[in-house]
Coordinates of C-alpha atoms in Angstrom, one line a residue:
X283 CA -42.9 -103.2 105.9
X284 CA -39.2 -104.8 105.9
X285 CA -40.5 -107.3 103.3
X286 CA -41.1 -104.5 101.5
X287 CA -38.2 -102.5 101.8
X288 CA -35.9 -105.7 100.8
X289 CA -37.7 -106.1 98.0
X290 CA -36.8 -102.1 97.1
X291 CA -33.4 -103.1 98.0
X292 CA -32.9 -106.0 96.2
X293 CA -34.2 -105.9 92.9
X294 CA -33.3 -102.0 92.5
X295 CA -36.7 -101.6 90.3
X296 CA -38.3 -99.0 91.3
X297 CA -41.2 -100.1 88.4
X298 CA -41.5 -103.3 90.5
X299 CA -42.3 -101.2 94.1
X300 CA -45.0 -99.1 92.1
X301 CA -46.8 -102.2 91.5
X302 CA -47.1 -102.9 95.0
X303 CA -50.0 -101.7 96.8
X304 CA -49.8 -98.5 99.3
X305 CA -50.3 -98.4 102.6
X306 CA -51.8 -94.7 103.0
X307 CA -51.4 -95.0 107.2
X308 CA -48.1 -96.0 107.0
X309 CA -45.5 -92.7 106.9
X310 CA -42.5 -95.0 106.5
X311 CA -43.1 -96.1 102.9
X312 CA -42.2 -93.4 101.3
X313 CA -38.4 -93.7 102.4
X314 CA -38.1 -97.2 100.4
X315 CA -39.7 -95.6 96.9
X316 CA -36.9 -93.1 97.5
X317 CA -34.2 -95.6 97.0
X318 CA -32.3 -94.5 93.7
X319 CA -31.0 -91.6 96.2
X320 CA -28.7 -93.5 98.2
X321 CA -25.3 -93.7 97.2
X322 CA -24.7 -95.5 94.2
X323 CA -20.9 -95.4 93.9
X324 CA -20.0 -99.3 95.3
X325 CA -23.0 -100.7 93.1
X326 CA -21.3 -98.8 89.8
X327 CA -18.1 -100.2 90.7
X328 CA -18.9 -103.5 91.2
X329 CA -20.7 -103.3 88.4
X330 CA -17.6 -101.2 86.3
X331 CA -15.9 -104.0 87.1
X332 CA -17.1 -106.3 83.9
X333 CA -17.2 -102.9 81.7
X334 CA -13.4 -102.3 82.6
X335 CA -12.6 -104.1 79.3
X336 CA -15.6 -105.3 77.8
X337 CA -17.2 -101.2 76.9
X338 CA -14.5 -99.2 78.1
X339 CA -14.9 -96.9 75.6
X340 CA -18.5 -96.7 75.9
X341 CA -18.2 -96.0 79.8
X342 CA -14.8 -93.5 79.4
X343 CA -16.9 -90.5 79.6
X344 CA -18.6 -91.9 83.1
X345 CA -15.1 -92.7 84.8
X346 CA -13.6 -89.3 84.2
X347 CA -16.5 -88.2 86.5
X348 CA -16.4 -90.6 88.9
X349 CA -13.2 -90.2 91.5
X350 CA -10.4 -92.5 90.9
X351 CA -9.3 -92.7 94.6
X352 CA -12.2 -95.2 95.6
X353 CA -11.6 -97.1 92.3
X354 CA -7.8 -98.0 93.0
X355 CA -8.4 -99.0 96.6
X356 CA -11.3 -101.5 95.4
X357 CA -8.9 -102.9 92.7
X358 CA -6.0 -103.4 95.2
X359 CA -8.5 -104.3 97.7
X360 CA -9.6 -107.1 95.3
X361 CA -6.8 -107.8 92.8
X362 CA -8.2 -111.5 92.6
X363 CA -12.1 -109.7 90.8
X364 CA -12.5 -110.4 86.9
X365 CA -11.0 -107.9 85.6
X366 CA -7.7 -109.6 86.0
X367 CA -9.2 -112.7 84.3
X368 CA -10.4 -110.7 81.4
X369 CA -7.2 -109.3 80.4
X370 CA -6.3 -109.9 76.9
X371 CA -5.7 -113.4 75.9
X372 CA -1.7 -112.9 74.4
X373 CA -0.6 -111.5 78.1
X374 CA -2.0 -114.7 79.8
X375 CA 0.0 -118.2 80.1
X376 CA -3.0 -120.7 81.2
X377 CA -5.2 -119.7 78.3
X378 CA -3.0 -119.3 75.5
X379 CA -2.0 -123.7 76.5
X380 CA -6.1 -124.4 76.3
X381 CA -6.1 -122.2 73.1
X382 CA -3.0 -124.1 71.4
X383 CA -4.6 -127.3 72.3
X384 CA -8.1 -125.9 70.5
X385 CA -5.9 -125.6 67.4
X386 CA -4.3 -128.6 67.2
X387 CA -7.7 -129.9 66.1
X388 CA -8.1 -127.4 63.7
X389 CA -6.8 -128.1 60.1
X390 CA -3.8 -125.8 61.0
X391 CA -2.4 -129.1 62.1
X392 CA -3.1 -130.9 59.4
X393 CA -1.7 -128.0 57.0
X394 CA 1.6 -128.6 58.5
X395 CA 1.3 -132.5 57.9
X396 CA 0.2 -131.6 54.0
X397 CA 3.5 -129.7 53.4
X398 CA 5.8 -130.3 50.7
X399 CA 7.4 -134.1 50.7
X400 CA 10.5 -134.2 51.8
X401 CA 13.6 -135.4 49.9
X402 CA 13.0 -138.8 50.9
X403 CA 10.1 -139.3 49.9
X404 CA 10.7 -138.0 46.6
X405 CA 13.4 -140.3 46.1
X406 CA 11.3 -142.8 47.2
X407 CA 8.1 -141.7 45.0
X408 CA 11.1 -141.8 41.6
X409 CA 12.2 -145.2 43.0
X410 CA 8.8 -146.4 42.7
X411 CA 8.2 -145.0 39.5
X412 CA 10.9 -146.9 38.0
X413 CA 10.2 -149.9 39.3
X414 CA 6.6 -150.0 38.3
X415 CA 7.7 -148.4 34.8
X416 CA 9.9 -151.4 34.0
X417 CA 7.2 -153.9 35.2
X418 CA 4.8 -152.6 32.8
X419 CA 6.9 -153.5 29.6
X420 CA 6.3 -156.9 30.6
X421 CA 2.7 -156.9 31.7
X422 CA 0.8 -154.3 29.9
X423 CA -1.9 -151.9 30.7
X424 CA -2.3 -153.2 34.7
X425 CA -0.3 -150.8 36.7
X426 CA -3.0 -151.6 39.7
X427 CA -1.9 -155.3 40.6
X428 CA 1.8 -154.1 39.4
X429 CA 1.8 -151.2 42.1
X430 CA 0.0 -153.8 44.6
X431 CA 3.3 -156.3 44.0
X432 CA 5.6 -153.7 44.1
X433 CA 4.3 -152.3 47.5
X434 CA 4.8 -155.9 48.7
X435 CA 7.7 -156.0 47.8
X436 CA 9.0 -153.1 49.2
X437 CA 6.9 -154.4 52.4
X438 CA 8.6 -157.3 53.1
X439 CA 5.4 -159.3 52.4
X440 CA 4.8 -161.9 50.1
X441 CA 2.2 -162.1 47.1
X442 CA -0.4 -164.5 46.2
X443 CA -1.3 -164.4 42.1
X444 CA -4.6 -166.0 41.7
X445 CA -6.4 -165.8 38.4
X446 CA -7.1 -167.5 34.7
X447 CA -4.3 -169.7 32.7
X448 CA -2.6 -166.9 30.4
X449 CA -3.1 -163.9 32.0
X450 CA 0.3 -163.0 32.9
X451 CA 1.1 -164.4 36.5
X452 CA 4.3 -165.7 35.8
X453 CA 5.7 -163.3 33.3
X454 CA 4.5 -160.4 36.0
X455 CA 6.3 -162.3 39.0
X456 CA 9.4 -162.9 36.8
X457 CA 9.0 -159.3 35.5
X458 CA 9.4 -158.2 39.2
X459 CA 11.9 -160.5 39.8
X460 CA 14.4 -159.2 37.0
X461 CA 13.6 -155.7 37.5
X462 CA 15.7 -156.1 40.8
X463 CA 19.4 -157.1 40.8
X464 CA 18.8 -159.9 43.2
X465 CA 18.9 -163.5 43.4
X466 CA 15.6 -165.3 42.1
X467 CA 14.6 -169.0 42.3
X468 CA 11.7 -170.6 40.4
X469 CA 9.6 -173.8 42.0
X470 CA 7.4 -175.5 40.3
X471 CA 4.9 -177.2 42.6
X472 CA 3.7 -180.6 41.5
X473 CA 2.0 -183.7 43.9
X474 CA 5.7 -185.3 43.9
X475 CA 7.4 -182.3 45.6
X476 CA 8.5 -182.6 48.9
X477 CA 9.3 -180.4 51.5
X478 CA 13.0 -181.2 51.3
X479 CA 12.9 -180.3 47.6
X480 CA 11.8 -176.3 49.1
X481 CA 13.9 -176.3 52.0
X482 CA 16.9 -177.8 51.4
X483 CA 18.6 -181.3 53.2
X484 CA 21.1 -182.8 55.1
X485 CA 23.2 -185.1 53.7
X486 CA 26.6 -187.0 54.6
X487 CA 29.5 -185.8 52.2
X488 CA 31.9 -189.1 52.3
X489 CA 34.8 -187.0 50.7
X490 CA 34.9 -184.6 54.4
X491 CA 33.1 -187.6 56.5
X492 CA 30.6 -185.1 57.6
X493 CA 26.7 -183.9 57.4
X494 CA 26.5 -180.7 55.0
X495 CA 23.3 -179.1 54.2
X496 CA 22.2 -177.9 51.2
X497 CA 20.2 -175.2 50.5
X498 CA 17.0 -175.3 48.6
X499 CA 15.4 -172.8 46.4
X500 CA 13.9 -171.0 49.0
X501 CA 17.6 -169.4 49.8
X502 CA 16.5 -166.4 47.3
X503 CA 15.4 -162.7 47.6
X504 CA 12.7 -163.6 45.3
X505 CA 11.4 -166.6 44.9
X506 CA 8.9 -168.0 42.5
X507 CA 6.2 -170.4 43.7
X508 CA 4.5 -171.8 40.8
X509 CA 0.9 -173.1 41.1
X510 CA 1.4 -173.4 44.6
X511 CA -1.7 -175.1 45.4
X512 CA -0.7 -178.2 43.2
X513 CA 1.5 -179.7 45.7
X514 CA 0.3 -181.7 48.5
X515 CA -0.2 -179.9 52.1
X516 CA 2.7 -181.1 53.7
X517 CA 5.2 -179.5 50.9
X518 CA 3.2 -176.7 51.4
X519 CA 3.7 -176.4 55.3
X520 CA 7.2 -176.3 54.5
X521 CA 6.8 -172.8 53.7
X522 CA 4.6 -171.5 56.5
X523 CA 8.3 -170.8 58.8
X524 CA 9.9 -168.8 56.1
X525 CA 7.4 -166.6 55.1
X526 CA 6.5 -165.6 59.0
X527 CA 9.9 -165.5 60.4
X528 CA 12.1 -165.6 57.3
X529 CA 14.0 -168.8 58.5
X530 CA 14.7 -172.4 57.9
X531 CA 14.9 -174.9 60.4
X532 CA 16.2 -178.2 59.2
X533 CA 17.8 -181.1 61.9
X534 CA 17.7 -178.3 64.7
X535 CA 19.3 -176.0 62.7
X536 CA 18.2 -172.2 61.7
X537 CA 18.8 -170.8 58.8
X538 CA 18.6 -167.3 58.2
X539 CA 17.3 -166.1 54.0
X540 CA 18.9 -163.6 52.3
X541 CA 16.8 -159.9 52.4
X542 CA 15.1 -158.7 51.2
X543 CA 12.8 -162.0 50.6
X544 CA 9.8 -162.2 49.2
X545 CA 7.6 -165.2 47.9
X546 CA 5.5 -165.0 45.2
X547 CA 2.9 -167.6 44.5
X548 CA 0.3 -168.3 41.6
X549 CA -2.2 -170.7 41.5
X550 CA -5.3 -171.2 39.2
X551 CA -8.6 -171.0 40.8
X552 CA -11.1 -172.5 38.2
X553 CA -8.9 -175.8 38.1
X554 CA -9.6 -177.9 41.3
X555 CA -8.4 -181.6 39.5
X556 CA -5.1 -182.5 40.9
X557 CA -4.9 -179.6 43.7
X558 CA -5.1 -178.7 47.5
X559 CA -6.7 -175.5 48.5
X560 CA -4.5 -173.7 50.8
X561 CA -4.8 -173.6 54.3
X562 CA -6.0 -170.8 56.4
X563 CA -2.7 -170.4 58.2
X564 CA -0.7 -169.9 54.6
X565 CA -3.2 -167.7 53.6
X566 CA -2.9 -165.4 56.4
X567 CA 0.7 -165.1 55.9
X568 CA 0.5 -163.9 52.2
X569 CA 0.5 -159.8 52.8
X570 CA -1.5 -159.4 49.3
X571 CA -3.7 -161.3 46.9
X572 CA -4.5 -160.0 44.0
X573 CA -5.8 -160.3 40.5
X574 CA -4.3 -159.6 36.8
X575 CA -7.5 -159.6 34.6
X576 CA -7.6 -159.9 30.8
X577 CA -6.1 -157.1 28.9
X578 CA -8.2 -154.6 27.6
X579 CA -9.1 -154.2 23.6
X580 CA -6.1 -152.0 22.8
X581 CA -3.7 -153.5 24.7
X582 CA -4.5 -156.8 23.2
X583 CA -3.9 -155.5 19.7
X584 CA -0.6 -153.7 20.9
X585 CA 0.9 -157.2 22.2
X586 CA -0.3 -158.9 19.1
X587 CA 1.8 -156.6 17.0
X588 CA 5.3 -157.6 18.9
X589 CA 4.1 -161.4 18.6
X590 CA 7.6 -162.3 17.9
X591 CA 8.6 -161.5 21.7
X592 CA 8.3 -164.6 23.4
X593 CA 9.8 -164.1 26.6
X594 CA 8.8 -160.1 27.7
X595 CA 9.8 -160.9 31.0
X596 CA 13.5 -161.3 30.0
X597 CA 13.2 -158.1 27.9
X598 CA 13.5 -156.1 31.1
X599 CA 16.7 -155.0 33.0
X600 CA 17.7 -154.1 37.0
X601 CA 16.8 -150.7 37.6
X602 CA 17.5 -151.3 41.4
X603 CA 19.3 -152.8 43.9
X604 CA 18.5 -155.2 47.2
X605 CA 19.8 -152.0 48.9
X606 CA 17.6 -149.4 47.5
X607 CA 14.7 -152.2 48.3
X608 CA 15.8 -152.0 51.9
X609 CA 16.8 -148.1 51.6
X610 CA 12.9 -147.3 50.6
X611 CA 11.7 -149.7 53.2
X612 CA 13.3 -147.4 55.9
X613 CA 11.5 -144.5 54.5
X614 CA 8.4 -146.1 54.1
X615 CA 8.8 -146.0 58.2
X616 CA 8.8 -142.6 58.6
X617 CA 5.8 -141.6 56.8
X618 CA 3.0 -139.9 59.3
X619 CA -0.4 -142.1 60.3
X620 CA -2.4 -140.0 62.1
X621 CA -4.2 -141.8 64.9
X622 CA -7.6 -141.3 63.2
X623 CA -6.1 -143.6 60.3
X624 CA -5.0 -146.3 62.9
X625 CA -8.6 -146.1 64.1
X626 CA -10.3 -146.0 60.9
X627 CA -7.9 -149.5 59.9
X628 CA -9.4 -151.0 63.5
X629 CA -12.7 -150.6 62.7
X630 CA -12.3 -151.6 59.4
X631 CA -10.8 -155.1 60.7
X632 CA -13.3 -155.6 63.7
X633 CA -16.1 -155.0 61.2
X634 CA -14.8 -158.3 59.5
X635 CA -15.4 -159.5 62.8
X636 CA -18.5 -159.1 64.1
X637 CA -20.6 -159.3 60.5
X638 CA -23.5 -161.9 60.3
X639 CA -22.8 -163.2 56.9
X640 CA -18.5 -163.8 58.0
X641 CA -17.7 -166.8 60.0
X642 CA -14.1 -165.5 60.7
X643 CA -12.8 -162.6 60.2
X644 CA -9.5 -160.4 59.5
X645 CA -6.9 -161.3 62.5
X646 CA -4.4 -158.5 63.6
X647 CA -1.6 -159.4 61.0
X648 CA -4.1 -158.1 58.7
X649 CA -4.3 -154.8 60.8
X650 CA -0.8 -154.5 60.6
X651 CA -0.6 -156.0 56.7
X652 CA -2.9 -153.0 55.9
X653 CA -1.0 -149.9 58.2
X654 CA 2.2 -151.1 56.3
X655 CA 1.0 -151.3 52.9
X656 CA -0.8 -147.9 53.4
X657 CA 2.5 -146.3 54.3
X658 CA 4.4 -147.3 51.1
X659 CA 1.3 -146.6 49.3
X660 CA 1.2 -143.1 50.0
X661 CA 5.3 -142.6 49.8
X662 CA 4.6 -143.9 46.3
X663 CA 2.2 -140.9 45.7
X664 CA 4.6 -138.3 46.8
X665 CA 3.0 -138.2 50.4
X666 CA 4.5 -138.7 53.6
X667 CA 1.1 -138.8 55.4
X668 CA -1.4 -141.3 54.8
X669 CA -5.2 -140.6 53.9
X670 CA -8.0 -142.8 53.9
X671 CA -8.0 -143.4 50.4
X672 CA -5.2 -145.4 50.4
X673 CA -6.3 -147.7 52.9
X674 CA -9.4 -147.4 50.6
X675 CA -7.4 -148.3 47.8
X676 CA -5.7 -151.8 49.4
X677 CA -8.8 -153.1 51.8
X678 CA -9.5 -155.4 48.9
X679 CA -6.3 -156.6 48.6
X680 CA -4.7 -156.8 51.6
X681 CA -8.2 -158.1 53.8
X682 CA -10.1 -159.5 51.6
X683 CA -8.4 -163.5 51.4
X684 CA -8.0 -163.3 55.3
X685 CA -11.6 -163.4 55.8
X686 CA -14.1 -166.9 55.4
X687 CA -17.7 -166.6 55.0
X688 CA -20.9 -168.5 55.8
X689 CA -22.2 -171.1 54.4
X690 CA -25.6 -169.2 53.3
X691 CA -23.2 -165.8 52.1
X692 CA -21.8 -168.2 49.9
X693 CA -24.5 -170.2 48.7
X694 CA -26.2 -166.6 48.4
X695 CA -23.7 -165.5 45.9
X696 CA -21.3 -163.4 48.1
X697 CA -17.9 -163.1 47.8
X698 CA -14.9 -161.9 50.3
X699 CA -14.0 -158.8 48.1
X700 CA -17.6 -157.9 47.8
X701 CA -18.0 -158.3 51.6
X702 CA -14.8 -156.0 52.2
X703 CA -16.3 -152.9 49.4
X704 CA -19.4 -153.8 51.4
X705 CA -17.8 -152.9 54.6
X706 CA -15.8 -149.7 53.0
X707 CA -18.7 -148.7 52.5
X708 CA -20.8 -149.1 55.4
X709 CA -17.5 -147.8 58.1
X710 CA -17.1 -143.9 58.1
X711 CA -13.6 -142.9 57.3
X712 CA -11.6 -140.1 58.8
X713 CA -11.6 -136.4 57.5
X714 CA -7.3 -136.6 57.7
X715 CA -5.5 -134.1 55.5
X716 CA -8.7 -131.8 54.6
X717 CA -7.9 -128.3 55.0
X718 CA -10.2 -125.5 55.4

């Protein structure tokens, strides 16, 4: 008979008692089916509780009827009960930190990254303009490898021209060159060249009776390396300390270059008579590798018609400075990379890494080659925020001669820019700069 009574009690179903069966000789059943008239007053409560602000205009009518005395001493009685903890979200501190947190994930963050560029990087975005404006009277039609030289330059990195005899590599590098009011040197690499000839020596000047040095070539913002891989490798060691630390060491002495510096080489790479491939280390150290191409139908026929310009490369004038080089270098610094774009650059470089068909992959100055790159890349577009498509945009370039693949890739017909789109391909990039 308890059992049954709890189960009145505790369920408060008076459907579920019906069900039970009746005991006919026992009198005290009936009490139990008679529970809806005990007091019901603390159940509504605690129950009124949850409808305080969820229905309280459904249950106004009820609470005018029901006294308000008990209600106040249960809610001072209990100030710690839910209805304090669903109050309205604006009057509570803890929630609205949990909430600002919820939409800092939400493109309202990224809507504040995408506003308009700043005057910086408008300047910077003109700057770049020009400069790629006046390198395009010299080479014409390929504003892709111009804006890839440009960005190195603006980088700090150096440049590595690889393609066909006649397709513009040295009339693009000296087009760079005089485009910026700064000192340029040209060397022409050939087997005889020593590293002395780059560098500069030490010699005794008999007029003073003491040693002097003497600069080489290499003392120039830009500098000229022609056919690079025609000189033999110790002339070309003599340029693996300048182009990673900028400096010349000669008899125990440093020598700092003038900035901004930047080397740019050229090479042929369908002539191997009377060369020497570059070494791993030197390619490493060259921030972009890229490709001119042969000009395109139209193009070809406008350059025919101004046949009587021989040198276009001296056509050109400075339109800026080593200043405004090292001016839009600072700004390139400021430009936003979201930490999804970092991420997205890691797993780009450590899928170079771990890929059957790639004996060695990217090292971490290409991680960094490609995070710096990216940011002048997208201050050139009027940006200053980075999006995936312009690490898209450089992989190739910037990733692509870093890498060395298999013996079978290679017999198998693969390349290391095919290898890199391959990758782009296969690694998801970030959703950075979408908004709703």
């Amino acid at each position: 008979m308890s059992n049954e009574n709890d189960d009145a009690t505790q369920l408060g179903s008076i459907r579920h008692y019906m069900n039970k069966p009746q005991q006919p000789g026992n009198p005290q059943a009936r009490p139990a089916f008679q529970a809806p008239s005990l007091p019901t007053h603390p159940q509504e409560q605690s129950g009124d509780d949850e409808g305080t602000v969820l229905s309280a205009y459904n249950a106004m009518p009820y609470r005018l009827a029901m006294p308000t005395v008990p209600t106040t001493q249960h809610l001072k009685a209990q100030p710690a009960q839910p209805v304090q903890m669903r109050q309205p979200l604006p009057q509570s501190q803890p929630i609205p930190a949990a909430a600002s947190q919820a939409k800092s994930a939400q493109p309202a963050a990224t809507s504040s990254m995408m506003s308009a560029p700043q005057a910086d990087i408008t300047e910077f975005h003109n700057q770049f303009t020009k400069l790629v404006d006046s390198v395009s009277q010299v080479v014409v039609g390929k504003e892709q490898p111009i804006r890839q030289c440009a960005t190195a330059m603006i980088v700090g990195g150096h440049i590595l021209l690889e393609d066909n005899p006649g397709t513009g590599k040295t009339q693009l590098a000296r087009g760079l060159a005089n485009s910026i009011d700064m000192p340029f040197k040209r060397i022409q690499f050939t087997p005889d060249l020593l590293p002395s000839d780059v560098v500069g020596v030490t010699y005794y000047d008999q007029k003073n009776s003491e040693f002097e040095y003497r600069e080489g070539p290499i003392f120039a913002s830009v500098v000229l390396a022609d056919e690079i891989n025609r000189a033999s490798p110790k002339t070309q060691s003599a340029l693996l300390e300048v182009m990673e630390e900028q400096k010349v060491t000669v008899d125990g002495e440093t020598h700092a270059v003038p900035q901004p510096f930047i080397v740019i080489a050229t090479q042929n790479p369908i002539e191997q008579l009377g060369t020497y491939k570059l070494p791993e280390a030197q390619m490493d150290r060259f921030l972009i590798k890229t490709t001119i191409g042969y000009p395109s139908h139209d193009v070809s026929v406008s350059i025919l018609k101004q046949v009587n310009v021989t040198d276009r490369a001296s056509t050109v004038h400075a339109v800026l400075t080593g200043n405004d080089v090292l001016r839009m270098r600072a700004i390139s610094e400021t430009v936003h990379l979201d930490d999804a774009i970092l991420e997205y650059i890691v797993r780009l470089v450590e899928a170079t890494r771990h890929n059957e068909r790639i004996q060695v992959g990217s090292s971490m100055r290409g991680a960094l080659a490609l995070t710096r790159c990216a940011r002048v890349w997208a201050a050139s577009n009027n940006r200053g925020y980075v999006v995936p498509d312009d690490v898209k945009q450089l992989a190739v370039a910037v990733l692509a001669h870093r890498i060395t693949l298999t013996a079978e890739a290679t017999f198998a017909g693969s390349t290391p820019e095919l290898m890199i789109e391959q990758i782009l391909e296969n690694v998801p990039a970030p959703t950075v700069g979408v908004t709703a």
